[in-house]
Short mmCIF file of C-alpha atoms in Angstrom, two decimals:
data_model
loop_
_atom_site.label_atom_id
_atom_site.label_comp_id
_atom_site.label_asym_id
_atom_site.label_seq_id
_atom_site.Cartn_x
_atom_site.Cartn_y
_atom_site.Cartn_z
CA ALA U 1 -143.27 -222.87 121.04
CA ALA U 2 -145.99 -221.03 122.93
CA LEU U 3 -149.44 -222.55 122.57
CA ASN U 4 -151.68 -220.82 120.07
CA PRO U 5 -155.24 -220.64 121.49
CA TRP U 6 -156.65 -221.29 118.00
CA ASP U 7 -154.64 -224.50 117.73
CA VAL U 8 -155.96 -225.54 121.13
CA MET U 9 -159.54 -224.91 120.00
CA LEU U 10 -158.95 -226.92 116.83
CA CYS U 11 -157.55 -229.78 118.93
CA VAL U 12 -160.55 -229.65 121.28
CA SER U 13 -162.86 -229.61 118.27
CA GLY U 14 -161.02 -232.61 116.81
CA THR U 15 -161.36 -234.52 120.08
CA ALA U 16 -165.12 -233.91 120.22
CA ILE U 17 -165.46 -234.88 116.55
CA ALA U 18 -163.49 -238.09 117.04
CA CYS U 19 -165.49 -239.15 120.10
CA GLU U 20 -168.88 -238.45 118.52
CA ASN U 21 -168.16 -240.23 115.28
CA ALA U 22 -166.30 -243.13 116.88
CA LEU U 23 -169.54 -243.93 118.72
CA VAL U 24 -171.51 -243.88 115.46
CA VAL U 25 -168.99 -246.15 113.74
CA ALA U 26 -169.05 -248.55 116.71
CA ILE U 27 -172.85 -248.68 116.71
CA ILE U 28 -173.07 -249.38 112.98
CA CYS U 29 -170.36 -252.06 113.16
CA TYR U 30 -171.92 -253.59 116.28
CA SER U 31 -175.46 -253.86 114.89
CA PRO U 32 -175.93 -256.36 112.03
CA ALA U 33 -179.36 -254.83 111.34
CA LEU U 34 -177.75 -251.56 110.25
CA ARG U 35 -176.69 -252.79 106.84
CA THR U 36 -179.09 -250.86 104.61
CA PRO U 37 -177.73 -248.41 102.01
CA MET U 38 -178.66 -245.48 104.24
CA PHE U 39 -176.56 -246.72 107.16
CA VAL U 40 -173.66 -247.61 104.86
CA LEU U 41 -173.60 -243.97 103.80
CA VAL U 42 -173.93 -242.73 107.38
CA GLY U 43 -171.08 -245.04 108.34
CA SER U 44 -168.94 -243.62 105.54
CA LEU U 45 -169.67 -240.08 106.73
CA ALA U 46 -168.90 -240.98 110.35
CA THR U 47 -165.64 -242.69 109.34
CA ALA U 48 -164.52 -239.66 107.34
CA ASP U 49 -165.37 -237.29 110.19
CA LEU U 50 -163.64 -239.60 112.68
CA LEU U 51 -160.47 -239.48 110.59
CA ALA U 52 -160.78 -235.69 110.31
CA GLY U 53 -161.02 -235.42 114.10
CA LEU U 54 -157.98 -237.63 114.55
CA GLY U 55 -156.16 -235.54 111.94
CA LEU U 56 -156.81 -232.35 113.91
CA ILE U 57 -155.44 -233.99 117.04
CA LEU U 58 -152.35 -235.29 115.24
CA ASN U 59 -151.77 -231.92 113.63
CA PHE U 60 -151.72 -230.32 117.08
CA VAL U 61 -149.38 -232.96 118.51
CA PHE U 62 -146.93 -232.83 115.62
CA GLN U 63 -146.99 -229.05 115.52
CA TYR U 64 -145.87 -228.72 119.12
CA VAL U 65 -144.06 -232.01 119.76
CA ILE U 66 -142.52 -233.12 116.48
CA ARG U 67 -141.78 -229.99 114.47
CA SER U 68 -141.07 -231.28 110.97
CA GLU U 69 -142.12 -229.96 107.59
CA THR U 70 -142.44 -233.49 106.24
CA VAL U 71 -144.71 -234.57 109.08
CA SER U 72 -146.71 -231.35 108.70
CA LEU U 73 -147.16 -232.11 105.00
CA LEU U 74 -148.39 -235.63 105.75
CA THR U 75 -150.82 -234.31 108.36
CA VAL U 76 -152.23 -231.68 106.02
CA GLY U 77 -152.67 -234.29 103.29
CA PHE U 78 -154.45 -236.55 105.78
CA LEU U 79 -156.79 -233.70 106.77
CA VAL U 80 -157.50 -232.79 103.15
CA ALA U 81 -158.39 -236.40 102.32
CA SER U 82 -160.56 -236.78 105.44
CA PHE U 83 -162.56 -233.59 105.01
CA ALA U 84 -162.91 -234.24 101.28
CA ALA U 85 -164.31 -237.70 102.08
CA SER U 86 -166.71 -236.11 104.58
CA VAL U 87 -168.04 -233.60 102.04
CA SER U 88 -168.23 -236.32 99.36
CA SER U 89 -170.16 -238.59 101.72
CA LEU U 90 -172.64 -235.77 102.34
CA LEU U 91 -173.13 -235.50 98.59
CA ALA U 92 -173.64 -239.27 98.37
CA ILE U 93 -176.27 -239.09 101.14
CA THR U 94 -178.06 -236.31 99.27
CA VAL U 95 -178.05 -238.33 96.05
CA ASP U 96 -179.35 -241.35 97.96
CA ARG U 97 -182.17 -239.31 99.50
CA TYR U 98 -183.15 -238.05 96.09
CA LEU U 99 -183.11 -241.54 94.56
CA SER U 100 -185.14 -242.96 97.46
CA LEU U 101 -187.91 -240.49 96.62
CA TYR U 102 -187.58 -240.40 92.85
CA ASN U 103 -187.35 -244.20 92.50
CA ALA U 104 -189.20 -245.25 95.64
CA LEU U 105 -190.47 -248.55 94.16
CA THR U 106 -187.00 -249.81 93.19
CA TYR U 107 -184.97 -248.20 95.97
CA TYR U 108 -184.29 -251.48 97.84
CA SER U 109 -183.13 -253.35 94.73
CA GLU U 110 -179.63 -254.70 94.19
CA ARG U 111 -179.02 -251.93 91.67
CA THR U 112 -179.35 -249.38 94.48
CA VAL U 113 -176.77 -251.20 96.62
CA LEU U 114 -174.37 -251.32 93.66
CA CYS U 115 -174.94 -247.61 93.02
CA ILE U 116 -174.22 -246.77 96.67
CA HIS U 117 -171.01 -248.78 96.74
CA THR U 118 -169.90 -247.23 93.44
CA MET U 119 -170.55 -243.71 94.75
CA LEU U 120 -168.60 -244.41 97.94
CA ALA U 121 -165.69 -245.97 96.07
CA GLY U 122 -165.53 -242.95 93.79
CA ALA U 123 -165.86 -240.49 96.68
CA TRP U 124 -163.08 -242.07 98.75
CA GLY U 125 -160.88 -242.56 95.67
CA VAL U 126 -161.11 -238.89 94.68
CA SER U 127 -160.61 -237.80 98.30
CA LEU U 128 -157.49 -239.93 98.60
CA CYS U 129 -156.10 -238.41 95.41
CA LEU U 130 -156.77 -234.88 96.69
CA GLY U 131 -154.98 -235.73 99.92
CA LEU U 132 -151.98 -237.17 98.09
CA LEU U 133 -151.47 -234.15 95.82
CA PRO U 134 -149.59 -232.03 98.38
CA VAL U 135 -147.62 -235.06 99.58
CA LEU U 136 -146.53 -235.91 96.03
CA GLY U 137 -145.17 -232.44 95.38
CA TRP U 138 -148.01 -229.96 94.98
CA ASN U 139 -146.89 -227.87 97.95
CA CYS U 140 -145.01 -224.67 98.68
CA LEU U 141 -142.26 -225.95 100.96
CA HIS U 142 -139.62 -224.79 98.48
CA ASP U 143 -141.45 -221.78 97.07
CA ARG U 144 -142.95 -219.55 99.73
CA THR U 145 -144.40 -217.19 97.11
CA ALA U 146 -146.76 -219.94 95.93
CA CYS U 147 -148.21 -220.55 99.41
CA SER U 148 -151.89 -220.09 100.13
CA VAL U 149 -153.65 -219.13 103.35
CA VAL U 150 -153.28 -222.79 104.35
CA ARG U 151 -149.59 -223.53 104.37
CA PRO U 152 -148.06 -225.72 102.91
CA LEU U 153 -150.83 -225.92 100.29
CA THR U 154 -150.33 -223.84 97.17
CA LYS U 155 -152.80 -221.25 95.91
CA SER U 156 -153.69 -223.43 92.94
CA ASN U 157 -154.28 -226.40 95.25
CA VAL U 158 -156.71 -224.59 97.55
CA THR U 159 -158.41 -223.08 94.49
CA LEU U 160 -159.02 -226.60 93.18
CA LEU U 161 -160.36 -227.70 96.57
CA SER U 162 -162.62 -224.64 96.84
CA ALA U 163 -163.91 -225.09 93.29
CA SER U 164 -164.70 -228.73 94.06
CA PHE U 165 -166.59 -227.66 97.18
CA PHE U 166 -168.61 -225.02 95.30
CA LEU U 167 -169.54 -227.63 92.69
CA ILE U 168 -170.64 -230.11 95.35
CA PHE U 169 -172.59 -227.42 97.18
CA LEU U 170 -174.44 -226.41 93.99
CA ILE U 171 -175.27 -230.05 93.21
CA MET U 172 -176.59 -230.56 96.74
CA LEU U 173 -178.60 -227.34 96.51
CA HIS U 174 -180.18 -228.49 93.25
CA LEU U 175 -180.97 -231.96 94.61
CA TYR U 176 -182.50 -230.58 97.82
CA ILE U 177 -184.69 -228.23 95.78
CA GLU U 178 -185.88 -231.26 93.79
CA ILE U 179 -186.42 -233.18 97.06
CA CYS U 180 -188.50 -230.29 98.41
CA LYS U 181 -190.66 -230.38 95.28
CA ILE U 182 -191.22 -234.12 95.67
CA VAL U 183 -191.96 -233.79 99.41
CA CYS U 184 -194.48 -231.02 98.77
CA ARG U 185 -196.13 -233.02 96.01
CA HIS U 186 -196.34 -236.15 98.17
CA ALA U 187 -197.75 -234.20 101.11
CA HIS U 188 -200.38 -232.67 98.85
CA GLN U 189 -201.38 -236.07 97.43
CA ILE U 190 -201.67 -237.58 100.92
CA ALA U 191 -203.76 -234.64 102.04
CA LEU U 192 -206.14 -235.14 99.15
CA GLN U 193 -206.39 -238.91 99.64
CA GLN U 194 -207.00 -238.76 103.39
CA HIS U 195 -209.06 -235.55 103.32
CA PHE U 196 -206.67 -233.73 105.64
CA LEU U 197 -207.29 -230.13 106.44
CA ALA U 198 -205.22 -227.55 104.60
CA ALA U 199 -203.50 -226.70 107.87
CA SER U 200 -202.25 -230.28 108.27
CA HIS U 201 -200.87 -230.26 104.76
CA TYR U 202 -199.15 -226.95 105.46
CA VAL U 203 -197.59 -228.21 108.69
CA ALA U 204 -196.28 -231.43 107.11
CA THR U 205 -194.82 -229.59 104.15
CA LYS U 206 -193.28 -226.89 106.31
CA LYS U 207 -191.65 -229.48 108.56
CA GLY U 208 -190.05 -231.33 105.66
CA VAL U 209 -188.79 -228.19 103.94
CA SER U 210 -187.49 -226.74 107.22
CA THR U 211 -185.51 -229.91 107.95
CA LEU U 212 -183.91 -229.84 104.51
CA ALA U 213 -183.14 -226.14 104.91
CA ILE U 214 -181.43 -226.80 108.24
CA ILE U 215 -179.33 -229.60 106.74
CA LEU U 216 -178.16 -227.55 103.76
CA GLY U 217 -177.90 -224.33 105.76
CA THR U 218 -175.67 -225.97 108.37
CA PHE U 219 -173.40 -227.38 105.68
CA GLY U 220 -173.16 -224.07 103.83
CA ALA U 221 -172.66 -221.95 106.94
CA SER U 222 -169.86 -224.24 108.10
CA TRP U 223 -167.84 -224.52 104.90
CA LEU U 224 -168.65 -221.53 102.68
CA PRO U 225 -166.66 -218.91 104.67
CA PHE U 226 -163.51 -221.05 104.60
CA ALA U 227 -163.92 -221.98 100.93
CA ILE U 228 -164.43 -218.35 99.93
CA TYR U 229 -161.51 -217.15 102.04
CA CYS U 230 -159.22 -219.76 100.46
CA VAL U 231 -159.94 -218.14 97.08
CA VAL U 232 -159.83 -214.44 98.00
CA GLY U 233 -157.40 -214.59 100.93
CA ASP U 234 -153.74 -213.73 100.75
CA PRO U 235 -150.99 -215.55 102.71
CA ASP U 236 -149.81 -212.17 104.01
CA TYR U 237 -153.10 -211.69 105.84
CA PRO U 238 -153.06 -212.38 109.60
CA SER U 239 -153.39 -216.08 110.35
CA VAL U 240 -156.34 -215.34 112.63
CA TYR U 241 -158.51 -215.01 109.51
CA THR U 242 -157.64 -218.55 108.45
CA TYR U 243 -158.34 -219.90 111.93
CA ALA U 244 -161.61 -217.96 112.22
CA THR U 245 -162.96 -219.53 109.01
CA LEU U 246 -161.44 -222.99 109.47
CA LEU U 247 -162.80 -223.57 112.98
CA PRO U 248 -166.50 -223.29 111.95
CA ALA U 249 -165.77 -225.69 109.07
CA THR U 250 -164.70 -228.32 111.60
CA TYR U 251 -167.99 -227.85 113.44
CA ASN U 252 -169.76 -229.42 110.46
CA SER U 253 -168.12 -232.75 111.31
CA MET U 254 -169.31 -232.26 114.89
CA ILE U 255 -172.91 -231.62 113.82
CA ASN U 256 -173.12 -234.38 111.20
CA PRO U 257 -173.59 -237.24 113.73
CA ILE U 258 -176.47 -235.35 115.34
CA ILE U 259 -178.23 -234.73 112.02
CA TYR U 260 -177.62 -238.03 110.27
CA ALA U 261 -177.17 -240.59 113.07
CA TYR U 262 -178.41 -239.78 116.56
CA ARG U 263 -181.85 -238.66 115.33
CA ASN U 264 -182.45 -242.06 113.74
CA GLN U 265 -184.60 -244.45 115.80
CA GLU U 266 -182.66 -247.56 114.77
CA ILE U 267 -179.39 -246.03 115.93
CA GLN U 268 -181.04 -244.85 119.15
CA ARG U 269 -182.19 -248.40 119.86
CA SER U 270 -178.76 -249.81 119.01
CA MET U 271 -177.19 -247.31 121.43
CA TRP U 272 -179.40 -248.59 124.24
CA VAL U 273 -178.54 -252.19 123.37
CA LEU U 274 -174.83 -251.36 123.15
CA PHE U 275 -174.68 -249.59 126.51
CA CYS U 276 -177.34 -251.44 128.48
CA GLY U 277 -177.88 -254.76 126.77
CA CYS U 278 -181.30 -254.95 128.39
CA PHE U 279 -183.37 -252.49 126.41
CA GLN U 280 -186.83 -253.77 125.56
CA ALA U 281 -188.64 -251.61 123.06
CA LYS U 282 -192.25 -250.95 123.92
CA VAL U 283 -192.83 -249.45 120.51
CA SER U 284 -192.00 -250.84 117.12
CA PHE U 285 -188.99 -249.23 115.52
CA ARG U 286 -189.01 -248.81 111.80
CA SER U 287 -185.84 -248.62 109.72
CA ARG U 288 -186.44 -245.31 108.06
CA SER U 289 -185.39 -244.61 104.51
CA PRO U 290 -183.27 -241.62 103.62
CA SER U 291 -186.39 -239.89 102.29
CA ASP U 292 -187.66 -239.45 105.85
CA VAL U 293 -186.95 -235.87 106.84
#
C-alpha cells in the first residue's frame, strides 16, 4: 500500500517519544539515588510513554508490512493501554504534588511510599484492562456499523475512554487549582516572614502559577481535541480529521520528559554521570520534591 504521510508522521513521533523516554528510564534505573516517590512516578510516566512510542512504531510496521486485522487489534490495544497508563501516571504525579504540599511534614513517611505504589498499581491495572477490552471482543471487526473514528474500536469504547480522560482532566484541574492556592499562600507567608517587597512576592507567585498553567495547558491542548472528536466524530468523516487530532495527542508524550524529567537537577547530574562519568558538581544539588514548580 502507498505510504500515508500521516502514518509516517505518527511513526516519526513515536520514534522521538521512544528515544526521549528510553533515556529517562535508563537514567532512573542507572542512578540508585533516584528512588524517591517523585522519581518513581516520573519513571512510571516515562515507561508508559516509551511503550506508547514503541506502539506507534509497531503500528506503522504492521500496517505496511504485516497486514492483519488480528495484529492491528493487538497493536491498538497496546496503544490504548500505553496512553492510558501515561495519562494515569500524570494524574498520579498531580496527586503526589498536592500531597507533598498539603502534608509536607509527613510526605517522606512510609505511608507516602505505600500510597504511591498503590496509585501506580491501580493506574497500570486499569490501563491494562482498558487495553484488553478491544482484544477480548469489544471491537468492530465483525460489525462495521459500530466502528468509531478509531477503527477497530467501537463507538462505546472510545466514549468510555474519552469520558475517563475528561474525568481525569477535571480532577487534575481541581488539584492544580488547590496547588495554586497553597503556593500563593506559602509565597505570601514567606514574604511576610522575610520582609520581602510586594514585587518579589508577586514574581514568586506568578512564576509558580505560570508553571502549573503550562503543565495543565500542555496536557489539555494535546489531548482535549482528540478526546472531543472521539465523542462527536463520525466514522464516515475523512480520516484526516482523526489524524489531525491524534498527532498532537502524541506530542504530549514527547513533551512529558522535558517537563517532568530533564528540568530536574538530579536527573541532569545523573545524565552527566551516565554519559561522561567524570562530572564533578561545583554546586550542591538538592533532590527536589514534587511541590517545586
